[in-house]
Coordinates of C-alpha atoms in Angstrom, one line a residue:
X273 CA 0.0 0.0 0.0
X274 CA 1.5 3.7 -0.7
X275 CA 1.0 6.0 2.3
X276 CA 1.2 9.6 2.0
X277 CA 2.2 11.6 5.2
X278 CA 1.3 15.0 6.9
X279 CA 2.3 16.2 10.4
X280 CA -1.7 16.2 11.7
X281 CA -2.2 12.3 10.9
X282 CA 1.0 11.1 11.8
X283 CA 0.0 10.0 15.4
X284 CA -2.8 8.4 13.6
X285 CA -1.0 6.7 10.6
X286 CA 1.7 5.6 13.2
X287 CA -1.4 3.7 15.5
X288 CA -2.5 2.2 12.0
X289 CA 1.1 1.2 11.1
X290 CA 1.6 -0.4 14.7
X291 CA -1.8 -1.9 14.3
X292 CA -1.0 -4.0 10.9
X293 CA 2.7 -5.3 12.5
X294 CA 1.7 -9.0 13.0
X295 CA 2.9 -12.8 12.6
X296 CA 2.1 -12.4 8.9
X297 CA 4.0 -9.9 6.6
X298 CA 2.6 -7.0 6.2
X299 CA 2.1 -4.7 3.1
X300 CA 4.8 -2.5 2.4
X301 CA 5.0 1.0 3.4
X302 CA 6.2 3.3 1.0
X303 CA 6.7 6.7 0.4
X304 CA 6.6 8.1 -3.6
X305 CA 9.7 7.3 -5.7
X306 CA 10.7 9.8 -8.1
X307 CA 12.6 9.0 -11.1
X308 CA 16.1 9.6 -11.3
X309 CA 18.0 10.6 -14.4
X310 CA 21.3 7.9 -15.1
X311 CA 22.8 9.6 -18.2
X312 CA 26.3 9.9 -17.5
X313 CA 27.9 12.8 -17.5
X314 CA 31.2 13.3 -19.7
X315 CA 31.6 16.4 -21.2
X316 CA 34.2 17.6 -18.8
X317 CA 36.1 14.3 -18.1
X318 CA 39.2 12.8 -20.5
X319 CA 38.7 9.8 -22.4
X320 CA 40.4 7.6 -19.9
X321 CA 38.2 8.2 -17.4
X322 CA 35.6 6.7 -19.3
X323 CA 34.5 3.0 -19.1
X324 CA 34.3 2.3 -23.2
X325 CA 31.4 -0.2 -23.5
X326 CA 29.2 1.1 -21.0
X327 CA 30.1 5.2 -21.8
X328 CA 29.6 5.6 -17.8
X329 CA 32.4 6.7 -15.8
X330 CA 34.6 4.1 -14.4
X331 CA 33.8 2.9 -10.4
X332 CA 35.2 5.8 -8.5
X333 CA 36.2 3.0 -5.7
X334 CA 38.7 1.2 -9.1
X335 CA 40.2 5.0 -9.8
X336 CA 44.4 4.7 -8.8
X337 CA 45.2 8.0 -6.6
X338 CA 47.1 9.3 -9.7
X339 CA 43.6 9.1 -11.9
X340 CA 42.0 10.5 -9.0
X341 CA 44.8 13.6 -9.3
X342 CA 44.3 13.8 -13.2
X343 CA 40.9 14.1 -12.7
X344 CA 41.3 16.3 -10.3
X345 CA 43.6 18.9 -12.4
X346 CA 41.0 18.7 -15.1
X347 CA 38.7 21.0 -13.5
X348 CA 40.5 24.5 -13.9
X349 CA 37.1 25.7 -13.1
X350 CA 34.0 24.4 -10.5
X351 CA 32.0 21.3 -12.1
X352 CA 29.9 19.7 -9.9
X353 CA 30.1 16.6 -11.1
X354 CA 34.0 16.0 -11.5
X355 CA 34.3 17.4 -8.2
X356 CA 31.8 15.0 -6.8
X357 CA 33.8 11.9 -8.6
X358 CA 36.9 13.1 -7.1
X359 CA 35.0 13.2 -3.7
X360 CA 33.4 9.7 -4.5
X361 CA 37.0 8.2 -5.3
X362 CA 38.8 8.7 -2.4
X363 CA 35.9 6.8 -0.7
X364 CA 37.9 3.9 -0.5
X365 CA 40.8 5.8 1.7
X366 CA 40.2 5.3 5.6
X367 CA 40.1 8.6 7.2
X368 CA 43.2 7.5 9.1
X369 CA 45.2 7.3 6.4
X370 CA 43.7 10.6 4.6
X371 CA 44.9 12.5 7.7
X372 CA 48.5 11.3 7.2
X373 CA 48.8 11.5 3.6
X374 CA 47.4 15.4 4.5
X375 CA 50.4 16.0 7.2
X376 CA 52.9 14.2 4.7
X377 CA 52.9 17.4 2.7
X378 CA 54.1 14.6 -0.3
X379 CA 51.6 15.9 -2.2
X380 CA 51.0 19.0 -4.5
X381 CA 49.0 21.9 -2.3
X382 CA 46.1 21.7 -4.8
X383 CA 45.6 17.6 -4.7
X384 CA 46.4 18.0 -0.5
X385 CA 43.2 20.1 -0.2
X386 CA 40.9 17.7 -2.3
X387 CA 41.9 15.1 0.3
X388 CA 41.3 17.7 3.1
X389 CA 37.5 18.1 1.8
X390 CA 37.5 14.9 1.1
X391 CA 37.9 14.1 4.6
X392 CA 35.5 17.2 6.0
X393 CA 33.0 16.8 3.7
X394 CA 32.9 12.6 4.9
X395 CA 33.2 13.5 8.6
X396 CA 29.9 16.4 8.2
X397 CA 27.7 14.1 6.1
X398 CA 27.6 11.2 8.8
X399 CA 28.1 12.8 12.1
X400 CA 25.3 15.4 11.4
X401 CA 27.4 18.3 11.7
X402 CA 25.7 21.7 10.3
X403 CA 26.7 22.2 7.2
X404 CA 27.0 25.7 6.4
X405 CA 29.4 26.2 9.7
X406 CA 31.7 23.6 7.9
X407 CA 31.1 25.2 4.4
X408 CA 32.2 28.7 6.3
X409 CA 35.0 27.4 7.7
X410 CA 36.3 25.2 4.4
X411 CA 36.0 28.9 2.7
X412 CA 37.9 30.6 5.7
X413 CA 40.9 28.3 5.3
X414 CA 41.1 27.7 1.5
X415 CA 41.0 30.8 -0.4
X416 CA 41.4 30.0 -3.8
X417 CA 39.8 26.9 -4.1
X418 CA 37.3 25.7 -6.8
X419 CA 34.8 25.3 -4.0
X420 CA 33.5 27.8 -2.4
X421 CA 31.4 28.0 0.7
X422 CA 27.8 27.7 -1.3
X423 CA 29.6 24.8 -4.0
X424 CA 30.5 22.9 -0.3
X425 CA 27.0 23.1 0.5
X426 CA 25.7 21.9 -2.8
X427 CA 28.6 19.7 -2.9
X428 CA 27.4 17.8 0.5
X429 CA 24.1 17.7 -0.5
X430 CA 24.9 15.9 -3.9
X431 CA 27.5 13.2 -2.1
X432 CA 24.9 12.3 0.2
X433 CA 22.4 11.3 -1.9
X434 CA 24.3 8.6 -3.4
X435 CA 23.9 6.7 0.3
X436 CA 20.1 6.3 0.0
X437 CA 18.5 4.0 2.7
X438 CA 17.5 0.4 0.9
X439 CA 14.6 0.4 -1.0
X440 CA 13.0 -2.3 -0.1
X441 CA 13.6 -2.9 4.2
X442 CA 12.3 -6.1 5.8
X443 CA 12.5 -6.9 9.6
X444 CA 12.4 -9.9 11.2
X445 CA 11.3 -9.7 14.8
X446 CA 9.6 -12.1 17.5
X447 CA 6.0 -11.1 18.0
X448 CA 5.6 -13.9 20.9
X449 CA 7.4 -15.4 23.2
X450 CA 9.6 -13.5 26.2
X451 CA 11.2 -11.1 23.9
X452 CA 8.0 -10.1 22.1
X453 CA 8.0 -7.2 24.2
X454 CA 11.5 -6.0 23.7
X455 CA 10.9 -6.7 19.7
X456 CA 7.6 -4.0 20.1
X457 CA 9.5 -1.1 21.4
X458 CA 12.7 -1.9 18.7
X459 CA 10.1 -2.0 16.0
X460 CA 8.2 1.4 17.0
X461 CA 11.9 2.8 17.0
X462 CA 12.1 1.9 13.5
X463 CA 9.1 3.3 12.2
X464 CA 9.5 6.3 14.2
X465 CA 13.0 6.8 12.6
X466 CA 11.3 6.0 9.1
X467 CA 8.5 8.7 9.7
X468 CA 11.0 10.9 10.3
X469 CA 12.4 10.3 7.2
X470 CA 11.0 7.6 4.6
X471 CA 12.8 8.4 2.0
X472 CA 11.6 5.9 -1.3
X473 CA 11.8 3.2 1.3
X474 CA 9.3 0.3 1.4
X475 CA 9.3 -1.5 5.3
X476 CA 7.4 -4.8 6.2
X477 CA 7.4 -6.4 9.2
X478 CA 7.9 -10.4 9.7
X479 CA 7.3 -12.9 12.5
X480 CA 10.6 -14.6 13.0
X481 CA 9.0 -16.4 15.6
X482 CA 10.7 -18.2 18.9
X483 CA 13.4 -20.2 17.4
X484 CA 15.9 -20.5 15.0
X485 CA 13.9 -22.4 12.3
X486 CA 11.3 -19.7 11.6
X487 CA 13.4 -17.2 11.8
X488 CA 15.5 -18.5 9.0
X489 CA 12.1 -19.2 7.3
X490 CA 11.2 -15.3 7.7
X491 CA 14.5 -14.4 6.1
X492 CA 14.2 -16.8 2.9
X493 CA 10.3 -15.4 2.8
X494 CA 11.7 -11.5 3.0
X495 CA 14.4 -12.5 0.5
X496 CA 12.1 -14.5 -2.1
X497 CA 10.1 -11.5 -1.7
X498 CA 12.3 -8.8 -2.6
X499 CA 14.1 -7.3 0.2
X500 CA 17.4 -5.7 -0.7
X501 CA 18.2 -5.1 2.9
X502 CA 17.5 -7.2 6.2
X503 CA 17.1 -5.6 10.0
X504 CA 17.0 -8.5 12.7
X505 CA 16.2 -11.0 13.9
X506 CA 16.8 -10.5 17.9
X507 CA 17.0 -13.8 19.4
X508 CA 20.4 -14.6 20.2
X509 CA 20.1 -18.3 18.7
X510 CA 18.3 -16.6 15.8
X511 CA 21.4 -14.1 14.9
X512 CA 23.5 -16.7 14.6
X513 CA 21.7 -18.9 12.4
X514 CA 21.4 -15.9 10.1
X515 CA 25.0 -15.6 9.6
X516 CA 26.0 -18.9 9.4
X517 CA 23.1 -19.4 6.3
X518 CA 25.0 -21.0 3.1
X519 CA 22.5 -18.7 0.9
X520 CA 23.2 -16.1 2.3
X521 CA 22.9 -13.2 0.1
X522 CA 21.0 -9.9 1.0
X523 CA 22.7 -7.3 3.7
X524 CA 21.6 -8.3 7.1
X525 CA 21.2 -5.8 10.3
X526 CA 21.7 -8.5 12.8
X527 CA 20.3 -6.7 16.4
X528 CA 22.3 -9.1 18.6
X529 CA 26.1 -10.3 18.7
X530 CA 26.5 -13.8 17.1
X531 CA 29.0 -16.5 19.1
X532 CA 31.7 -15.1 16.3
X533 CA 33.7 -13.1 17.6
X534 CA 33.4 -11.3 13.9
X535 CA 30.2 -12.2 12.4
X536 CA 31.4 -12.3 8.7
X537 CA 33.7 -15.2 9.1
X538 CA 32.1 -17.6 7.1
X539 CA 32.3 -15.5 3.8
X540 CA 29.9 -13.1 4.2
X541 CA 31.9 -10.2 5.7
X542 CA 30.2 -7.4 3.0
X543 CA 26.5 -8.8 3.9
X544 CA 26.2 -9.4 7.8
X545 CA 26.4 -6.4 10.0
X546 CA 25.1 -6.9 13.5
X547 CA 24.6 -4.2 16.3
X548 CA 23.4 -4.4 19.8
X549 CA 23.1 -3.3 23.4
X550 CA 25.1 -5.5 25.3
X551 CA 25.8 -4.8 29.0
X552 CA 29.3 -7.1 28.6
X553 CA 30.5 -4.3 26.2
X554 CA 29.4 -1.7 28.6
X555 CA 31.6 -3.4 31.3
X556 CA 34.4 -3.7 28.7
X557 CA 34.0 0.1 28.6
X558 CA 34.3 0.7 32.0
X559 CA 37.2 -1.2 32.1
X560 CA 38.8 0.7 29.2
X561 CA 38.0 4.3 31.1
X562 CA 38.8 3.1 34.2
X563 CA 42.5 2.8 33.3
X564 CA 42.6 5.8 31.0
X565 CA 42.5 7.5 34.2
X566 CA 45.0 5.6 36.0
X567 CA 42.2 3.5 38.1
X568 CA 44.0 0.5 37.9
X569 CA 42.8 -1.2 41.2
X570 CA 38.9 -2.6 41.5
X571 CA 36.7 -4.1 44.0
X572 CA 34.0 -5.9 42.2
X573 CA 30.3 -6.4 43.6
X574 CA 27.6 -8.6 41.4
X575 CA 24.7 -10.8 42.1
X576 CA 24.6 -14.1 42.8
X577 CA 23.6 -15.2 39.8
X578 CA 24.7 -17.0 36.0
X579 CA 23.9 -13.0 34.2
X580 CA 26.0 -11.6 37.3
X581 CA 29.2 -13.7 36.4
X582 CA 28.9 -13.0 33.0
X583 CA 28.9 -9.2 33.8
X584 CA 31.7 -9.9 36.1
X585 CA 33.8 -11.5 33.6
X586 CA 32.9 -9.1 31.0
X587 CA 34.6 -6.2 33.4
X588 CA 37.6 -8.5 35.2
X589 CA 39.0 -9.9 31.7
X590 CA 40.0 -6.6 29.5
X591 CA 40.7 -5.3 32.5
X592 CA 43.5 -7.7 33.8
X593 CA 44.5 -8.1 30.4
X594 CA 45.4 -4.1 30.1
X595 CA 47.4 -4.0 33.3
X596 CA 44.7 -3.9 36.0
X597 CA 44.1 -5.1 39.3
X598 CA 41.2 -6.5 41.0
X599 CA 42.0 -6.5 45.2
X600 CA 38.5 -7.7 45.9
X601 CA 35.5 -9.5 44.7
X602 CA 31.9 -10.6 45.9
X603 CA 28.4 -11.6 45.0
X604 CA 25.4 -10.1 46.8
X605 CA 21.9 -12.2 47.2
X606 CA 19.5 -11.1 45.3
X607 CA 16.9 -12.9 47.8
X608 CA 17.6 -10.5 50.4
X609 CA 17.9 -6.6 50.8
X610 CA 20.4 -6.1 53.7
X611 CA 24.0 -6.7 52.4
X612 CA 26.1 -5.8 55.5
X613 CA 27.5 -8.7 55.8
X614 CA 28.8 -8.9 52.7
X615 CA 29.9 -5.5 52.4
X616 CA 32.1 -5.4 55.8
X617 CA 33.9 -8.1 54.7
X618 CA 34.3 -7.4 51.0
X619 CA 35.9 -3.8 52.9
X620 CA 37.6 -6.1 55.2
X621 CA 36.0 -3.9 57.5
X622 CA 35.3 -6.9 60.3
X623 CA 38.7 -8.0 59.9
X624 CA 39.4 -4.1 61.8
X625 CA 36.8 -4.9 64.5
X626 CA 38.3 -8.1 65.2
X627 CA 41.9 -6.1 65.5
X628 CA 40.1 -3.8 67.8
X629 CA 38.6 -7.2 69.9
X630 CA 42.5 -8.3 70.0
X631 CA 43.9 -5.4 71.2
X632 CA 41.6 -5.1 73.9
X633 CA 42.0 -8.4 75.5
X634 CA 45.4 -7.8 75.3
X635 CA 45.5 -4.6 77.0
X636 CA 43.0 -5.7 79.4
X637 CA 41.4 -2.5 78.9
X638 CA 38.4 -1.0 76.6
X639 CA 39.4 1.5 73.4
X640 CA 38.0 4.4 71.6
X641 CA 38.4 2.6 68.4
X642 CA 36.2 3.2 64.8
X643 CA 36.8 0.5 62.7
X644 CA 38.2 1.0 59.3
X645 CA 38.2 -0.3 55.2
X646 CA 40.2 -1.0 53.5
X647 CA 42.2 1.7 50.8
X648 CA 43.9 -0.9 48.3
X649 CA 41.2 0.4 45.6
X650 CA 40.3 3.3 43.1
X651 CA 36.8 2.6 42.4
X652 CA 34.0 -0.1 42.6
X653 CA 32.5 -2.0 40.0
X654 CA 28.8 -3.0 40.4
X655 CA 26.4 -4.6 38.5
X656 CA 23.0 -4.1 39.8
X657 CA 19.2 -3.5 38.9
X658 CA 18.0 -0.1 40.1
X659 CA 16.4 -1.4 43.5
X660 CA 19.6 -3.4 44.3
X661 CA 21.9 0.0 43.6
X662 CA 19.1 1.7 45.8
X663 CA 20.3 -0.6 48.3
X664 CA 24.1 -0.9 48.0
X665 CA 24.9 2.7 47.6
X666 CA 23.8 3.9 50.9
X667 CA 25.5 1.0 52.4
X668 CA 28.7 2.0 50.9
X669 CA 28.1 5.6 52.1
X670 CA 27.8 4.2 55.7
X671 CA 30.6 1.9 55.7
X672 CA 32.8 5.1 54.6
X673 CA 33.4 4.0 51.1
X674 CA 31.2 6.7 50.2
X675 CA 33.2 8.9 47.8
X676 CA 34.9 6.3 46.4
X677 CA 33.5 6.4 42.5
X678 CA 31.1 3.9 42.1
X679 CA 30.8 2.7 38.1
X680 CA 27.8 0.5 36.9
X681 CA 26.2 -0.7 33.6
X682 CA 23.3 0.7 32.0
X683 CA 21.1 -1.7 34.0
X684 CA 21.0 0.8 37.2
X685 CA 18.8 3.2 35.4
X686 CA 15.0 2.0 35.5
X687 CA 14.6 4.3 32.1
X688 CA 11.7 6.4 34.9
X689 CA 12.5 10.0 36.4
X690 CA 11.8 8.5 40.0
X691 CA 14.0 11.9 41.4
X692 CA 12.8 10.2 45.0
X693 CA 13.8 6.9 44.8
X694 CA 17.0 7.2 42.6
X695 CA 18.7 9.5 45.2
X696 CA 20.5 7.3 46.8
X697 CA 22.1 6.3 43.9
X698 CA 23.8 10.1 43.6
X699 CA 27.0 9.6 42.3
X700 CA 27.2 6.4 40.7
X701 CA 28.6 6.8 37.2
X702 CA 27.0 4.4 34.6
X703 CA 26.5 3.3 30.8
X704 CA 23.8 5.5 29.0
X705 CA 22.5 5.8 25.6
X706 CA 21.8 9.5 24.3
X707 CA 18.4 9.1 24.2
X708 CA 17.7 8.7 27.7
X709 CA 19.7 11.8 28.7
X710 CA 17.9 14.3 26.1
X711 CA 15.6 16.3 27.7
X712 CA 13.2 16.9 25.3
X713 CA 13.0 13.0 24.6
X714 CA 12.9 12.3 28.6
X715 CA 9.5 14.4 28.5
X716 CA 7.6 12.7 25.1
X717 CA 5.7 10.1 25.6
X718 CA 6.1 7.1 24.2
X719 CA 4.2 4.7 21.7
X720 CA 1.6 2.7 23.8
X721 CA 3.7 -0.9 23.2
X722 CA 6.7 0.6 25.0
X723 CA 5.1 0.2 28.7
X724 CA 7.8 1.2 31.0
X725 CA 11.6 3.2 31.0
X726 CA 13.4 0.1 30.6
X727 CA 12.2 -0.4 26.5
X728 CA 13.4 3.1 25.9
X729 CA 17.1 1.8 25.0
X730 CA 15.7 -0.7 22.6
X731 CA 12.7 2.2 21.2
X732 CA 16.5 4.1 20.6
X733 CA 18.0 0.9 19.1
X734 CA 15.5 0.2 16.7
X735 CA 15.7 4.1 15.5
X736 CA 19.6 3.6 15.0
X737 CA 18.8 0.8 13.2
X738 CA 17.1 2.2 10.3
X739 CA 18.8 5.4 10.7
X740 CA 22.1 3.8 10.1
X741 CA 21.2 1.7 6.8
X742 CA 22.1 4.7 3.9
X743 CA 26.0 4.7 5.8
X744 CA 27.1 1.2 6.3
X745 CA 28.9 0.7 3.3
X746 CA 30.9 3.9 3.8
X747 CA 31.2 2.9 7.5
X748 CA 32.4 -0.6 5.8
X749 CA 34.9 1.3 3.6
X750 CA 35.8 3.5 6.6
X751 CA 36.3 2.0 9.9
X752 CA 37.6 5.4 11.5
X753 CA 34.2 6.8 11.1
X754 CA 31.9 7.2 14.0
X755 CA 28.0 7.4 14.3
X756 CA 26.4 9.7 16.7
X757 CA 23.4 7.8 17.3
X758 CA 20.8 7.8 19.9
X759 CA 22.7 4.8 22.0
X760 CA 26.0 6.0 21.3
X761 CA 28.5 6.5 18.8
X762 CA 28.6 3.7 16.8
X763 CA 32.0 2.4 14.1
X764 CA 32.3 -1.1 12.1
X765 CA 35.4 -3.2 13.2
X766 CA 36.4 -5.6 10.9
X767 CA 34.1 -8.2 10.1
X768 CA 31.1 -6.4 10.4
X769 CA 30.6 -5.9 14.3
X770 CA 29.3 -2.6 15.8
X771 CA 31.5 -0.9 18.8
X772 CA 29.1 1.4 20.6
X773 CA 30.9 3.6 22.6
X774 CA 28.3 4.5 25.4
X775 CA 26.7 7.6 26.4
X776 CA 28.1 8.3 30.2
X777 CA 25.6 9.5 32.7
X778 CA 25.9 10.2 36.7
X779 CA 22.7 10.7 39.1
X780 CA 22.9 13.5 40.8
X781 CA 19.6 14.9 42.7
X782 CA 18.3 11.5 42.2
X783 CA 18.2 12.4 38.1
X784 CA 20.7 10.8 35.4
X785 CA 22.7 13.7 34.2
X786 CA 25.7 13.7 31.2
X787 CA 29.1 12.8 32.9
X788 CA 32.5 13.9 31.4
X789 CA 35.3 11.7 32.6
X790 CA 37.9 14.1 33.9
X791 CA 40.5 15.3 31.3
X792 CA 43.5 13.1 31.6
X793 CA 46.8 14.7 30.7

């Protein structure tokens, strides 16, 4: 069915959209496609540069750097299109490597500052930058160059519409089962995302069910029926199936990690991409900022439970492995809310009691004595729900440990502005996604089918999902570039994984606010 949209229907049209998601695919949506004119352009490039049986240029990503400078001297004079092939042909140069070739200085001025907008022009398109700042300052430092500040706008504008989002999107998510919920807010993130901006996108929604089986089944169906590009499925077992699938062959958004460590290792590196919110790399991250600021020594506190050791060795192995130390270690019960015990002798704080017991029978006489902790640490590492932390942190406070900096995983945060409850976990720093700390988001309400704080993270995953599509083969091409999406900023390492380097929040007042690590010189 073709949809048209208007901003006074569109909390309508998106209840009729949510509405029609069911175990059955449903009809496309799609916006109006307009035609698009292919004849190439050739007036103003030399003959080389031509492909001869097709009359089209050559594929800017085959172009050697010294076509890409003949090309580049051929243009005594602005021409839009040359100047966007030049752009389009350095594609295949990681930004890492632009930035040294720039500082070389082994190249001619002129051919240095084609790579210098290159690389600007790149950077602005996907990080969202304003573009007319950057066009301003492009002009300010390169006087005398073919483009000017209003041919950088046009320029950008013209690059990025060669990364159009897929035309025809399918998604494969569980609409039963015990992540049918978590699927609902991920899919309203999606269409929200598309509303925003539809593009000449078709989406349709499939069941891939509770297993492994039907989600394969869904993918085959999506794929016999046209799909050019793939988001999901979500199931753990699910993802991996997906990538390991002999047949593979149209692009797949994968929305959990696979048991690979990189996802395209059986041959299909260019068509499996997978993404996710998983708390072990938010421990990883921890870890890694921990000892950027010389907090090399950890006591570790998680439940008593198989997720809690999983957490635990998600912090305690990169850790290690990078030169830290853990001087202590315990597991709370999650069956009970008073962890004293635990605490005073994780803070070998009854070991100091029992000096003071000592001394006294010794002595024969009683002592003004406080008991004290122990100092052989730079922070804490805890893993905890929101009601656990609400029950650890004040106990920490008491046993003196209070301004020791406390670091947790995304998990502390309910998602709710509960200002009452949450302040007594003030100063815990933990894992946040961007969407949860914008004001303006923290006040909208959300879609019906995301029914409490906690599905907010996946409402922002599913919106980085489809958001993302138009720039993962340039993200492919370049693994320096960075995302900023609503759970983070997001690169591809190699292989097809997504890093997401968190959004860092601290409570304060009993709100989550931003958090700056402190600058580390």
């Amino acid at each position: 069915m073709t949809i048209r949209f208007c901003p006074t229907s569109l909390s309508l049209l998106l209840l009729v959209l949510l509405t029609a998601c069911s175990s059955s695919p449903t009809q496309p949506v799609r916006a109006p496609v307009e035609e698009t004119d292919l004849t190439p352009v050739t007036d103003t490039v030399e003959s080389e540069q031509i492909d001869p049986q097709t009359g089209f240029w050559k594929e800017p990503s085959e172009r050697s750097l010294a076509d890409v400078m003949t090309l580049s001297r051929s243009m005594p004079t602005y021409q839009p299109a040359v100047a966007l092939e030049v752009v389009r042909s350095l594609e295949s140069i990681r930004s890492s490597d632009l930035k040294t070739m720039i500082e070389s200085q082994l190249y001619d001025p002129e051919f240095t500052e084609w790579l210098e907008l290159a690389l600007q022009l790149r950077t602005v398109m996907i990080d969202g930058s304003p573009v007319a700042g950057a066009g301003q300052y492009w002009q300010d430092y390169h006087y005398g160059h073919p483009v000017t500040r209003a041919e950088f706008i046009a320029l950008a504008s013209d690059y990025k519409s060669h990364f159009p989002a897929p035309s025809r999107v399918a998604v494969l998510l569980p609409d039963e089962g015990g992540l049918a919920a978590a699927a609902m807010a991920i899919r309203d993130g999606i269409l929200r995302a598309y509303l925003d901006n539809p593009g000449n996108s078709a989406l349709r929604f499939y069941s891939s069910g509770t297993n492994s089986e039907s989600a394969m089944a869904a993918y085959i169906q999506a794929r016999d029926e046209g799909a050019d590009q793939i988001i999901g499925p979500l199931r753990l077992e699910s993802t991996q199936a997906i990538s390991e699938l002999d047949d593979l062959s149209v692009p797949v958004l994968l929305l959990n990690r696979t048991d690979h460590e990189q996802p395209g290792t059986d041959g299909h590196t260019d068509l499996v991409t997978s993404m996710s919110l998983s708390q072990a790399d938010e421990a990883a991250s921890i870890a890694k900022n921990a000892l950027a600021h010389d907090q090399s020594r950890a006591i570790v506190i998680v439940p008593d439970s198989a997720w809690g050791k999983r957490i635990e060795d998600a912090f305690i192995t990169p850790f290690i492995q990078n030169g830290g130390q853990v001087s202590a270690s315990a597991e709370y019960e999650r069956s009970t809310s008073d962890h004293s015990t635990m605490l005073t002798k994780l803070l070998k704080i009854d070991e100091s009691r029992q000096r003071k017991v000592r001394l006294q029978t010794q002595i024969g006489a009683p002592l003004t004595f406080e008991p004290s902790r122990r100092d052989d640490f730079d922070f804490i590492f805890m893993a905890a729900s929101p009601q656990e932390g609400r029950e650890l942190k004040p106990l920490l406070r008491f046993h003196d440990a209070g301004e020791v900096p406390v670091y947790s995983i995304g998990r502390i945060y309910s998602g709710l502005r509960e200002t009452s409850r949450d302040q007594d976990l003030n100063g815990i720093v933990f894992t946040a996604v961007n969407w949860q700390l914008d004001k303006a988001n923290a006040e909208r309400p959300l879609p019906g089918s995301v029914r409490d704080g906690a599905f907010g993270r996946l409402y922002a995953l599913g919106q980085d999902a489809w958001r993302l599509l138009p720039w993962l083969p340039l993200m492919k091409k370049d693994t320096d570039l960075w995302y900023s999406g609503e759970i983070g900023k997001l690169k591809i390492e190699a292989g097809g994984q997504i890093y997401r380097q968190p959004a860092w929040a601290q409570f304060s007042g009993g709100q989550p606010t931003p958090y700056q690590w402190p600058h580390h010189f």
